[in-house]
Coordinates of C-alpha atoms and ligand atoms in Angstrom, one line a residue:
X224 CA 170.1 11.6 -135.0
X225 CA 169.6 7.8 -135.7
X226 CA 169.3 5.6 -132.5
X227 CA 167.0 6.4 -130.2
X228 CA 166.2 4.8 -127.2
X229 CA 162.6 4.5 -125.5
X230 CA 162.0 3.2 -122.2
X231 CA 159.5 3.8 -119.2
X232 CA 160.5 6.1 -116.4
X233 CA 158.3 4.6 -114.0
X234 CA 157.3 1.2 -113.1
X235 CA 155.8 -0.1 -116.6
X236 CA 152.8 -0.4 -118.5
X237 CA 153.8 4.3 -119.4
X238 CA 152.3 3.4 -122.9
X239 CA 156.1 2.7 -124.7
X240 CA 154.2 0.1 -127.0
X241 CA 151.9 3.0 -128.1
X242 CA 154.9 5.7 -129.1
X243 CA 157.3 3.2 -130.6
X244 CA 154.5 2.4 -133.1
X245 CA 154.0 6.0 -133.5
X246 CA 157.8 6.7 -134.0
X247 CA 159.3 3.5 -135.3
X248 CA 157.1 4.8 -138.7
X249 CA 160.9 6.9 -138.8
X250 CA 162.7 4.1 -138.0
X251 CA 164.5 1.1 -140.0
X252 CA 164.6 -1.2 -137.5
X253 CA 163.2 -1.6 -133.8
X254 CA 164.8 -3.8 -131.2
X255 CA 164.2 -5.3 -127.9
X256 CA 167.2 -5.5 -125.5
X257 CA 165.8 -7.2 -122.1
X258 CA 162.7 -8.9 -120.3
X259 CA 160.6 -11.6 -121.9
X260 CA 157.1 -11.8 -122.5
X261 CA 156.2 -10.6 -119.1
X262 CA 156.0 -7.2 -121.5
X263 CA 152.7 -6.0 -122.8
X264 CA 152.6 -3.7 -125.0
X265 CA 149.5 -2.1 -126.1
X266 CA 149.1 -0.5 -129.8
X267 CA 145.7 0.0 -131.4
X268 CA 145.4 0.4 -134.9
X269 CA 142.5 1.9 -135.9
X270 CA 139.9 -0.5 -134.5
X271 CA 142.5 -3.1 -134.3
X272 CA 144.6 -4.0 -130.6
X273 CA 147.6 -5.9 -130.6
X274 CA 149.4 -7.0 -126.9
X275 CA 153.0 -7.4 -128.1
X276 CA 155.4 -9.2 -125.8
X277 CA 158.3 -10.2 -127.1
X278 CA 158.3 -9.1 -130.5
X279 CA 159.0 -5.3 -131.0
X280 CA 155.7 -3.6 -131.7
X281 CA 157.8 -1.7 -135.0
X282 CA 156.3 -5.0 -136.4
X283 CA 153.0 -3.6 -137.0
X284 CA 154.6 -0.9 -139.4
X285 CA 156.5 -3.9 -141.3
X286 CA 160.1 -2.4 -140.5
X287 CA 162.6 -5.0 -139.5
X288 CA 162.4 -6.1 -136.0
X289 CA 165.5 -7.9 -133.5
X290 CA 164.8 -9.6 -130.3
X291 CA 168.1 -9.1 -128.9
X292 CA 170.5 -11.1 -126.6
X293 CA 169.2 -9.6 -123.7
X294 CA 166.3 -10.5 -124.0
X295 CA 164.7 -14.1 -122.1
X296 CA 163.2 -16.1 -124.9
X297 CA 160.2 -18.4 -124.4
X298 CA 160.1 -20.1 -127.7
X299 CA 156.5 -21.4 -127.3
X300 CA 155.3 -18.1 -126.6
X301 CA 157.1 -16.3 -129.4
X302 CA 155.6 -19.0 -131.9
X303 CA 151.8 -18.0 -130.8
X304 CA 152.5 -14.5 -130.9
X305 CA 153.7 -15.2 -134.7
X306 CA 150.8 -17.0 -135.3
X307 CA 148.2 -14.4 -134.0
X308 CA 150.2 -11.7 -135.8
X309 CA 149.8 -14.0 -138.6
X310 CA 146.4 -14.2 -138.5
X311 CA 145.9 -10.6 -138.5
X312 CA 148.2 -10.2 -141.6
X313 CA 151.5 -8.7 -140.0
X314 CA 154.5 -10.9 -141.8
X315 CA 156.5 -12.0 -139.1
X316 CA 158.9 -14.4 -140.3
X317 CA 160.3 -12.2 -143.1
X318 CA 160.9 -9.2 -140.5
X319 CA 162.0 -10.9 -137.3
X320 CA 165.4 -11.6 -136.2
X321 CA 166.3 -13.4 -133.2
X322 CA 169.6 -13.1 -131.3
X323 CA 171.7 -16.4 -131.2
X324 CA 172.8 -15.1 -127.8
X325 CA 169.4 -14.9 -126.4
X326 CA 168.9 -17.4 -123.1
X327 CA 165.9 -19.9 -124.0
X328 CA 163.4 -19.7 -120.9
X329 CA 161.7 -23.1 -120.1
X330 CA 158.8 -24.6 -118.3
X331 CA 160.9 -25.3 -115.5
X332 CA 161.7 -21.7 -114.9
X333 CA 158.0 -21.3 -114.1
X334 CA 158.3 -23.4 -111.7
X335 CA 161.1 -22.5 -110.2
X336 CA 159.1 -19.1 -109.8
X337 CA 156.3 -20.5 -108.9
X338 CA 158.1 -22.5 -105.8
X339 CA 160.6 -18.8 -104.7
X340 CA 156.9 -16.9 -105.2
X341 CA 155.1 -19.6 -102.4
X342 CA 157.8 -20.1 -99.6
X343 CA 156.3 -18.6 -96.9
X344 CA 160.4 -17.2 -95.5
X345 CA 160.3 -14.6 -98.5
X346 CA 157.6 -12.1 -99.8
X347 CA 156.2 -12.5 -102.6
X348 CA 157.5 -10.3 -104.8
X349 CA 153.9 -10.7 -107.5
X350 CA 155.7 -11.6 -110.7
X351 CA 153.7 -12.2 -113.9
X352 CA 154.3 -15.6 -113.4
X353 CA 156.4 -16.5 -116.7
X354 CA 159.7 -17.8 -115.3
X355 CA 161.3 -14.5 -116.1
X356 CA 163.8 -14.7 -112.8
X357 CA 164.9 -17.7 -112.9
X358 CA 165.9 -18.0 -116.4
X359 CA 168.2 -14.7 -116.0
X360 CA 169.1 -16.5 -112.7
X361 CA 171.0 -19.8 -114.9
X362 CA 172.2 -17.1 -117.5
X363 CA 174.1 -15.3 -114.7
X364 CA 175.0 -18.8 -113.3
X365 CA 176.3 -19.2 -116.4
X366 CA 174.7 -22.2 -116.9
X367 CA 172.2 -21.1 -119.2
X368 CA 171.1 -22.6 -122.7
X369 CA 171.2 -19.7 -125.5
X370 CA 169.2 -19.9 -129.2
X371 CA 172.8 -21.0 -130.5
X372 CA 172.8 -23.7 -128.1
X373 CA 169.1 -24.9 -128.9
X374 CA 170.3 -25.0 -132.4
X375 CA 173.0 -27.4 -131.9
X376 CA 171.1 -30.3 -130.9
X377 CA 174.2 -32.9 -129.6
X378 CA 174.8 -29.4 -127.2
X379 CA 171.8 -28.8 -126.4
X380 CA 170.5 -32.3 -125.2
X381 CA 173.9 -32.5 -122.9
X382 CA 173.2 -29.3 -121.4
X383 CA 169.4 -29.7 -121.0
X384 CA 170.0 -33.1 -119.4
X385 CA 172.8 -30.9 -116.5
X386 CA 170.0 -27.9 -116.1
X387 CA 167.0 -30.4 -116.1
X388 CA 168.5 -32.6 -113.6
X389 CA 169.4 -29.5 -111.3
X390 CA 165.8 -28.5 -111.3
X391 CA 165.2 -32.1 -110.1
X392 CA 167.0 -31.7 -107.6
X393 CA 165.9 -28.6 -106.7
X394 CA 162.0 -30.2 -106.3
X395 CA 163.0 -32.9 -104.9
X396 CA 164.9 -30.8 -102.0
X397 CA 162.0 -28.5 -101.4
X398 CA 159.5 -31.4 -101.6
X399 CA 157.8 -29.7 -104.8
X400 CA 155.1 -31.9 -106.4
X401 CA 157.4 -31.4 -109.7
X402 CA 154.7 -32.7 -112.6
X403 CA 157.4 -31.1 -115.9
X404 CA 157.8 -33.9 -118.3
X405 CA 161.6 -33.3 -119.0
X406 CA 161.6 -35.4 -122.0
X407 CA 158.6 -34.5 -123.7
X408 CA 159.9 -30.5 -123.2
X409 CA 163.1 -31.4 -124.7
X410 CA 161.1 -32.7 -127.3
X411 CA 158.9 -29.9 -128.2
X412 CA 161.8 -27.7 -127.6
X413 CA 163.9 -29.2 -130.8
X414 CA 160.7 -29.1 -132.6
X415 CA 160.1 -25.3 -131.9
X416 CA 164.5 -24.8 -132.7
X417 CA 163.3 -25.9 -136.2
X418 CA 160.7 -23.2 -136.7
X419 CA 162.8 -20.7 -134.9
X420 CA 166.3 -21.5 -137.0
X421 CA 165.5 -19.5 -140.2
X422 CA 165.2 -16.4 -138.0
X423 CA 168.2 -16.4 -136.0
X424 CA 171.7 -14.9 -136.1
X425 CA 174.3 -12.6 -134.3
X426 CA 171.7 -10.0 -134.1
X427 CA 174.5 -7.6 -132.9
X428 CA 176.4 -7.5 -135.8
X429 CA 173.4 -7.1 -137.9
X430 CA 172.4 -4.0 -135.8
X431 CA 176.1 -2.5 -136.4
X432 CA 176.1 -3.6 -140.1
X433 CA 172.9 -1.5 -140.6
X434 CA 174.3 1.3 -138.1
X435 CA 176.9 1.7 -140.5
X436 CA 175.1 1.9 -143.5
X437 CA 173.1 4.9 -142.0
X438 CA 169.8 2.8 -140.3
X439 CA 167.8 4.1 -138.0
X440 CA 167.5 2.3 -135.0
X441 CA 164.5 2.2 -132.0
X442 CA 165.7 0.7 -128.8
X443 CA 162.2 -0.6 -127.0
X444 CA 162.9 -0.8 -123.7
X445 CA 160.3 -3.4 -122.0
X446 CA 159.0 -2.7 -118.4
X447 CA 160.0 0.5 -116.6
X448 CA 163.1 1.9 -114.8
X449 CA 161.9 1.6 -111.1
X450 CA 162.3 -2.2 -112.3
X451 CA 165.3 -2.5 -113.7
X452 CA 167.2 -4.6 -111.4
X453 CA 170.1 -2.1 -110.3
X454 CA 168.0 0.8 -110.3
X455 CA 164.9 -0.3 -109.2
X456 CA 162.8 -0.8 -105.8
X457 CA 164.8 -4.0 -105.1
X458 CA 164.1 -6.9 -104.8
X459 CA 160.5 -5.8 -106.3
X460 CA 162.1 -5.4 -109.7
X461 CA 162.2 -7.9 -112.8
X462 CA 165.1 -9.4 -113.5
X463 CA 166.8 -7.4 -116.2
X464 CA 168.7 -4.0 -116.9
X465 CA 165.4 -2.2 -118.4
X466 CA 167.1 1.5 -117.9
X467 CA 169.0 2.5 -120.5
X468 CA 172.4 1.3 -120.2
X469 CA 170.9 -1.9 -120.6
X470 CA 170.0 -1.1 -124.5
X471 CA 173.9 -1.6 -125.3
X472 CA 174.6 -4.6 -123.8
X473 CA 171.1 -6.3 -124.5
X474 CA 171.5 -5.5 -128.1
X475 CA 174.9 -5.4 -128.5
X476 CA 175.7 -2.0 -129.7
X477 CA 178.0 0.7 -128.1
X478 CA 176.9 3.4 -126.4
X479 CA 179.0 5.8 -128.9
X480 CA 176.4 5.0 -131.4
X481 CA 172.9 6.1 -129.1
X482 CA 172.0 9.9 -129.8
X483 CA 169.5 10.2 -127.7
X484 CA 167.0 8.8 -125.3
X485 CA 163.6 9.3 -124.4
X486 CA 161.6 8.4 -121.4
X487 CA 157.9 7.4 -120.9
X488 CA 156.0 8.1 -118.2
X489 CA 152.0 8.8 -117.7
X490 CA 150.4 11.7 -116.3
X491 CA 150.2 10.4 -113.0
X492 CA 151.9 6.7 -111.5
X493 CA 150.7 2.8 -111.5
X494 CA 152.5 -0.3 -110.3
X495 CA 151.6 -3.7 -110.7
X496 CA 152.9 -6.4 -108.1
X497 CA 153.8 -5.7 -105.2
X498 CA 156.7 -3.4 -103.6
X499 CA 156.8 0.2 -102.1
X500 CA 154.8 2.9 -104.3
X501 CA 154.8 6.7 -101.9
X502 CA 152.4 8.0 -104.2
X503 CA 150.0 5.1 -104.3
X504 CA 146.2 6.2 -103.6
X505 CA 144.3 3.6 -102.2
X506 CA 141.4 5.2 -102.0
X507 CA 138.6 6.6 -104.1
X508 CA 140.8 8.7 -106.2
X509 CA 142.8 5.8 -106.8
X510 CA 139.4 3.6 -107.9
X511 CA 138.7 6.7 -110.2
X512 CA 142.2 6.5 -112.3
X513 CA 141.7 3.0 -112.3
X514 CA 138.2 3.0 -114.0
X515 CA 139.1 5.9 -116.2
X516 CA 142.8 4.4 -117.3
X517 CA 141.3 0.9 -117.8
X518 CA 144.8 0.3 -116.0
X519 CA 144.4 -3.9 -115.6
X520 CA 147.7 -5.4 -116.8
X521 CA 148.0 -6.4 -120.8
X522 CA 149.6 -9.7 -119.7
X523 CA 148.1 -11.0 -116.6
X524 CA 145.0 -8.6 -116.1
X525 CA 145.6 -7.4 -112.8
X526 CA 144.3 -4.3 -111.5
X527 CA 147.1 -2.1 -111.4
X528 CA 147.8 -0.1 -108.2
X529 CA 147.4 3.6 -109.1
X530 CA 148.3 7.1 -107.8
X531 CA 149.8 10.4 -108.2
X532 CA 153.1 11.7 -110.4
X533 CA 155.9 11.1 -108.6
X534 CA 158.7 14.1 -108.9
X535 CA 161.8 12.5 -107.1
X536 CA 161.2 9.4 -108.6
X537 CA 161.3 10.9 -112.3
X538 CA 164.3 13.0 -111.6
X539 CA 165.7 9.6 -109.8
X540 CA 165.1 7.6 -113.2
X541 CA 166.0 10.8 -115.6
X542 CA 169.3 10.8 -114.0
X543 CA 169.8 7.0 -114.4
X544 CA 169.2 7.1 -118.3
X545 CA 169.8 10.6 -119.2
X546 CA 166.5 11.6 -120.9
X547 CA 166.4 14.3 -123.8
X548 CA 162.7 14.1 -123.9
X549 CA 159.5 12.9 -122.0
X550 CA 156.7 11.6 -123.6
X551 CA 153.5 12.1 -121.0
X552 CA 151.2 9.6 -121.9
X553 CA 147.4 9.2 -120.8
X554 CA 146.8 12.7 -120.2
X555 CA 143.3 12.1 -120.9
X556 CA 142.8 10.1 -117.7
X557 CA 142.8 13.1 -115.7
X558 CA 140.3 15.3 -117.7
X559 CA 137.9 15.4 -114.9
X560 CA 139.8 15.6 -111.9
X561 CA 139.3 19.0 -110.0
X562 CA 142.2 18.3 -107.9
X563 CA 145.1 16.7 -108.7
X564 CA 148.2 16.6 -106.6
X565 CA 151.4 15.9 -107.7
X566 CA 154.5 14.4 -105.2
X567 CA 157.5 17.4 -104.9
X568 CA 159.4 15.7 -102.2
X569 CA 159.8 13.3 -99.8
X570 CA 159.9 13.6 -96.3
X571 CA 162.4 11.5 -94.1
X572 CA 162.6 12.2 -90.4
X573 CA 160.8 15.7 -90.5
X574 CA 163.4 16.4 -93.5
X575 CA 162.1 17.1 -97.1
X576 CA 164.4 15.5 -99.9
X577 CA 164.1 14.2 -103.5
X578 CA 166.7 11.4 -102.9
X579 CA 165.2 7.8 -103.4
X580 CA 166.2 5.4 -101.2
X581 CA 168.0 2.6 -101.4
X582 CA 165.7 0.3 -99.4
X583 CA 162.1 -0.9 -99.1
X584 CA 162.1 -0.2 -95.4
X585 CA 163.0 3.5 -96.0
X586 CA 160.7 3.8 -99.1
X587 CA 157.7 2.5 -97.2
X588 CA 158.4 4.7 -94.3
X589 CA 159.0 8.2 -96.2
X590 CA 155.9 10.6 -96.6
X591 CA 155.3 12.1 -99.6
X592 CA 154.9 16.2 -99.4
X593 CA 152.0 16.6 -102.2
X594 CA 151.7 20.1 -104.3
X595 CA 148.4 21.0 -105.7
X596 CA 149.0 21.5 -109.6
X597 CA 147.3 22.8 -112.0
X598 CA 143.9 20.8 -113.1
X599 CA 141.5 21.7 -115.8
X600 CA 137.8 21.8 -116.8
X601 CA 136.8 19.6 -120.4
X602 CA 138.7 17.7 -122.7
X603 CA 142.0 17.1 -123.6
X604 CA 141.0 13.0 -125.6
X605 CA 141.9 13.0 -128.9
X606 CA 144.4 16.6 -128.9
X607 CA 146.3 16.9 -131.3
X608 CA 147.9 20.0 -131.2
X609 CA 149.3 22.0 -127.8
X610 CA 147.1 25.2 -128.6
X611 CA 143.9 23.2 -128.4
X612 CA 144.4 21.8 -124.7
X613 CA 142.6 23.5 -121.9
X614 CA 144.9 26.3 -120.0
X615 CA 144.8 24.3 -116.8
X616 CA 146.1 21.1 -118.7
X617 CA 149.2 23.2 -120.6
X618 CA 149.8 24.5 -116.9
X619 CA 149.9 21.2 -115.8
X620 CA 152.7 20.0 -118.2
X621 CA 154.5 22.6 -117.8
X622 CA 154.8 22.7 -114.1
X623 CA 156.0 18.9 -114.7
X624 CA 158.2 19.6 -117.1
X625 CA 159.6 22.6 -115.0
X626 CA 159.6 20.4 -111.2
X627 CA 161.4 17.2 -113.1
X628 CA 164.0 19.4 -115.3
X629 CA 163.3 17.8 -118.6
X630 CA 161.5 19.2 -121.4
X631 CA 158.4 16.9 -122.4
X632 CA 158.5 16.5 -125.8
X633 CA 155.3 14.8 -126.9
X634 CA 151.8 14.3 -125.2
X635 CA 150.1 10.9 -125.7
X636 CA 146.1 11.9 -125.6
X637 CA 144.3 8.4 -126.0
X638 CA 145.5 5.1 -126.9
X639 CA 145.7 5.7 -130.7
X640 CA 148.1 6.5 -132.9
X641 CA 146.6 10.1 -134.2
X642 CA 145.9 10.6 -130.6
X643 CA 149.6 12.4 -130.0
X644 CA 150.8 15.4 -129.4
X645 CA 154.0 16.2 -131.1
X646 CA 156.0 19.3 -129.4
X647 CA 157.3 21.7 -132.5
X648 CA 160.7 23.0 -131.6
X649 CA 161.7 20.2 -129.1
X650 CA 164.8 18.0 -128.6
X651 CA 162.2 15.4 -128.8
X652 CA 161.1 16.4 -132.7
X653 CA 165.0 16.8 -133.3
X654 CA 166.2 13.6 -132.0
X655 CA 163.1 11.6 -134.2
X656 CA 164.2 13.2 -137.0
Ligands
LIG35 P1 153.4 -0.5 -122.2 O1 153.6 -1.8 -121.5 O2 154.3 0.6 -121.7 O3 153.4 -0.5 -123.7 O4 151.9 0.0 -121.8 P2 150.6 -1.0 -121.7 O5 150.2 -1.3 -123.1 O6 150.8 -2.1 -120.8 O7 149.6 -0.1 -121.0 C1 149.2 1.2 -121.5 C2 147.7 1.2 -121.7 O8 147.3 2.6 -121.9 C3 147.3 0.5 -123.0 O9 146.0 -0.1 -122.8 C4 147.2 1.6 -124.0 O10 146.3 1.3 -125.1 C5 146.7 2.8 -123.2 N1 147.1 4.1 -123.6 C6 148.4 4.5 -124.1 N2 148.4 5.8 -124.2 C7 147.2 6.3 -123.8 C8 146.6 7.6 -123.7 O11 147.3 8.6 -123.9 N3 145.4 7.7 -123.2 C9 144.7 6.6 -122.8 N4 143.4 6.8 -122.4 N5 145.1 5.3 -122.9 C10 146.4 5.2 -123.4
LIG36 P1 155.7 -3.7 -119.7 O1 156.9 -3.9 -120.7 C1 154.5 -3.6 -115.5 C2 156.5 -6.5 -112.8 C3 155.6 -7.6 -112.2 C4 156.3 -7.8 -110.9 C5 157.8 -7.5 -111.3 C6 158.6 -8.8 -111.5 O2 154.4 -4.1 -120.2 O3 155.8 -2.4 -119.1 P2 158.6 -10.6 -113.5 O4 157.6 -11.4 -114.1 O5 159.2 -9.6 -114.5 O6 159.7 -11.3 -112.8 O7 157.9 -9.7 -112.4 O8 157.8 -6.8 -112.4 N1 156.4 -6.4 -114.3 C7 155.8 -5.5 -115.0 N2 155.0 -4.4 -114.6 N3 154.8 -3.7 -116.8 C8 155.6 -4.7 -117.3 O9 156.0 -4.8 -118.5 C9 156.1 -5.7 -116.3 N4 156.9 -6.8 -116.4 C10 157.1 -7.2 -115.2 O10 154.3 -7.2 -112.1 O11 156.0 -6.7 -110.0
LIG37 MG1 152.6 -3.2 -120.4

């Protein structure tokens, strides 16, 4: 089994950045296939935390790592992430490859965002603020400006002169106080195409090339399923195909060569931004998770809105990619909750059903039929090993496991690396090889 891909099955933040360090140990290379660096993912090592966010957190383990062409590159951004990774001793440059076919994101995308976030005609759909949208907005327009375009500079300065002067216009029309000064970016942008250059290639025939020769290749999927943006609550999504189909186009690899995929997803739910959530608890509870999961977002430090395991929604998002394996992360974060109830089914017009809707409206308006699960008394931080876990919290895997239909092949315990349970005799310890 050599290409695996990893991806959260709920709405972000499961704890991907945490098991694709763990696992990409197995692995050649790891790859990014969408988002930007509205992605945060968390790995500690030892004493040691790194926020990646658009470089693949295999990094950390020095195995060769691809932004893809799916992903949204902010060239700025990547360079500071280099440098801080530099500074802590991780060799970028001589690992990273970065897609000629990614779209370059620029300043003016944030404000773009920034303008579609404020109009008071539309909700504010509580982005992270980095321009994400609206540079997947000109790829689709197709008239987008790719690494293989910054490259080129003749190219690049005629089409950054056409997209600059449309987001002109754009300011101008909605009476924006538009402050971006065009040239100077354009500058800084041919500056950072020099630093970038030695990096960059067709990052999907270097992914087949090392396919054939028997590689091993991680596909880490950035933000969650539920906001992938054909699959998820929409229009409260990002603006990329995070689920897995997305791996093979954003990278550039067929689907004949994926053995197997896995899906993240914590012991109970969060969201961050805003859009429907059936199992949010706004309440004490909620606070509780909060404090006890330190769940504030990696990237923009919001508190994140928590509640309970969601069922329907995991079996909506395991049917969408097809997972061999679940990886229940922050099991920990329950350890002293006496009751914890998990959502079986959702009730539409005095109706029970597991099927998601397609629309806010019905989302916000379904109730959420709760079942008591199993809980537990002490603690499961730090477990390595199934055995060791209280009865109550084995009881409570396994009556996920058994409501969801998919085995759960690994148990995150804490935010470290030695903090895992691996499940002998799964799919999951089959497909990581
Ligand atoms: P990602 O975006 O999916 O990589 O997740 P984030 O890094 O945004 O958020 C997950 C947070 O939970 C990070 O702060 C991790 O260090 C932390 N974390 C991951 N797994 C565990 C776990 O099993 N227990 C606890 N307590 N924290 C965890
Ligand atoms: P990782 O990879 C959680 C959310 C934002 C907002 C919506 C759209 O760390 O799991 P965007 O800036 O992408 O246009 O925002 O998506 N969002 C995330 N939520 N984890 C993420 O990434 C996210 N990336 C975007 O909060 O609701
Ligand atoms: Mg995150």
């Amino acid at each position: 089994m050599n290409n695996i891909i990893i991806l959260g099955a709920q709405w972000g933040d499961e704890g991907k950045g945490k098991v694709v360090d763990l696992l990409s140990d197995r692995f050649d290379i790891v790859t990014r296939y969408q988002g930007g660096h509205n992605a945060g993912h968390t790995v500690f090592v030892g004493p040691k935390k790194f926020v990646l966010k658009l470089i693949p957190s295999g990094i950390l383990r020095g195995k060769r790592a691809v932004i893809g062409n799916g992903v949204v590159l902010d060239p700025g951004a990547l360079l500071e992430e280099m440098e801080a990774l530099g500074r802590a001793g991780i060799d970028v440059p001589g690992h990273l490859a970065i897609s000629n076919r990614a779209h370059i994101l620029f300043p003016f995308h944030r404000l773009v965002e920034k303008v579609s976030e404020a109009r008071a005609d539309r909700v504010a759909i509580g982005t992270t603020s980095r321009g994400i949208g609206p540079c997947y907005e000109d790829k689709i327009a197709r008239r987008g400006i790719r690494v293989a375009d910054l490259l080129d500079t003749e190219n690049f300065r005629a089409l950054y002169a056409s997209l600059a002067q449309d987001k002109k216009t754009l300011a101008r029309a909605f009476q924006i106080a538009d402050t971006i000064d065009y040239e100077k970016a354009r500058a800084e942008y041919e500056q950072f195409a020099e630093r970038i250059r030695p990096m960059v290639c067709d990052t999907s025939r270097l992914l087949n090339e090392a396919i054939k020769t028997g590689q091993r290749i991680l596909f880490e999927g950035a933000q969650g399923t539920m906001l992938d943006i054909d699959h998820g609550t929409y229009p409260f999504v990002t603006s990329s195909s995070a689920a897995a189909g997305g791996a093979c186009t954003g990278a550039g690899v067929p689907p004949t060569k994926i053995h197997g995929v896995i899906g993240v997803s914590k012991a109970y739910c969060t969201r961050v931004g805003g859009g429907p959530f059936p199992t949010e608890d706004g309440g004490a509870a909620g606070e509780r998770i909060r404090k006890a999961g330190n769940e504030f977002g990696a990237v923009t430090g919001r508190p994140r809105r928590c509640g309970w395991f969601d069922v329907p929604l995991l079996r909506y998002t395991s049917a969408v990619n097809g997972f061999d394996s679940l990886v229940i992360t922050k099991l920990d974060v329950l350890d002293d909750f006496a009751e914890i109830p998990v959502c079986t089914g959702y009730r539409v017009q005095g109706r029970v059903t597991d099927e998601v809707p397609a629309t806010i409206g019905q989302m916000e308006a379904l109730d959420p039929v709760y079942e008591k699960a199993p809980w537990w008394k002490g603690s499961t931080r730090g477990a390595t090993s199934y055995d060791s876990l209280p009865d109550g919290a084995k009881r409570y895997l396994d009556y996920l496991a058994a409501k969801v239909g998919v085995e759960i092949g690994c148990i995150s315990t804490g935010p470290e690396r030695n903090e895992t349970i691996l499940m002998p005799d799964s799919r999951f310890t089959k497909l990581i090889g």
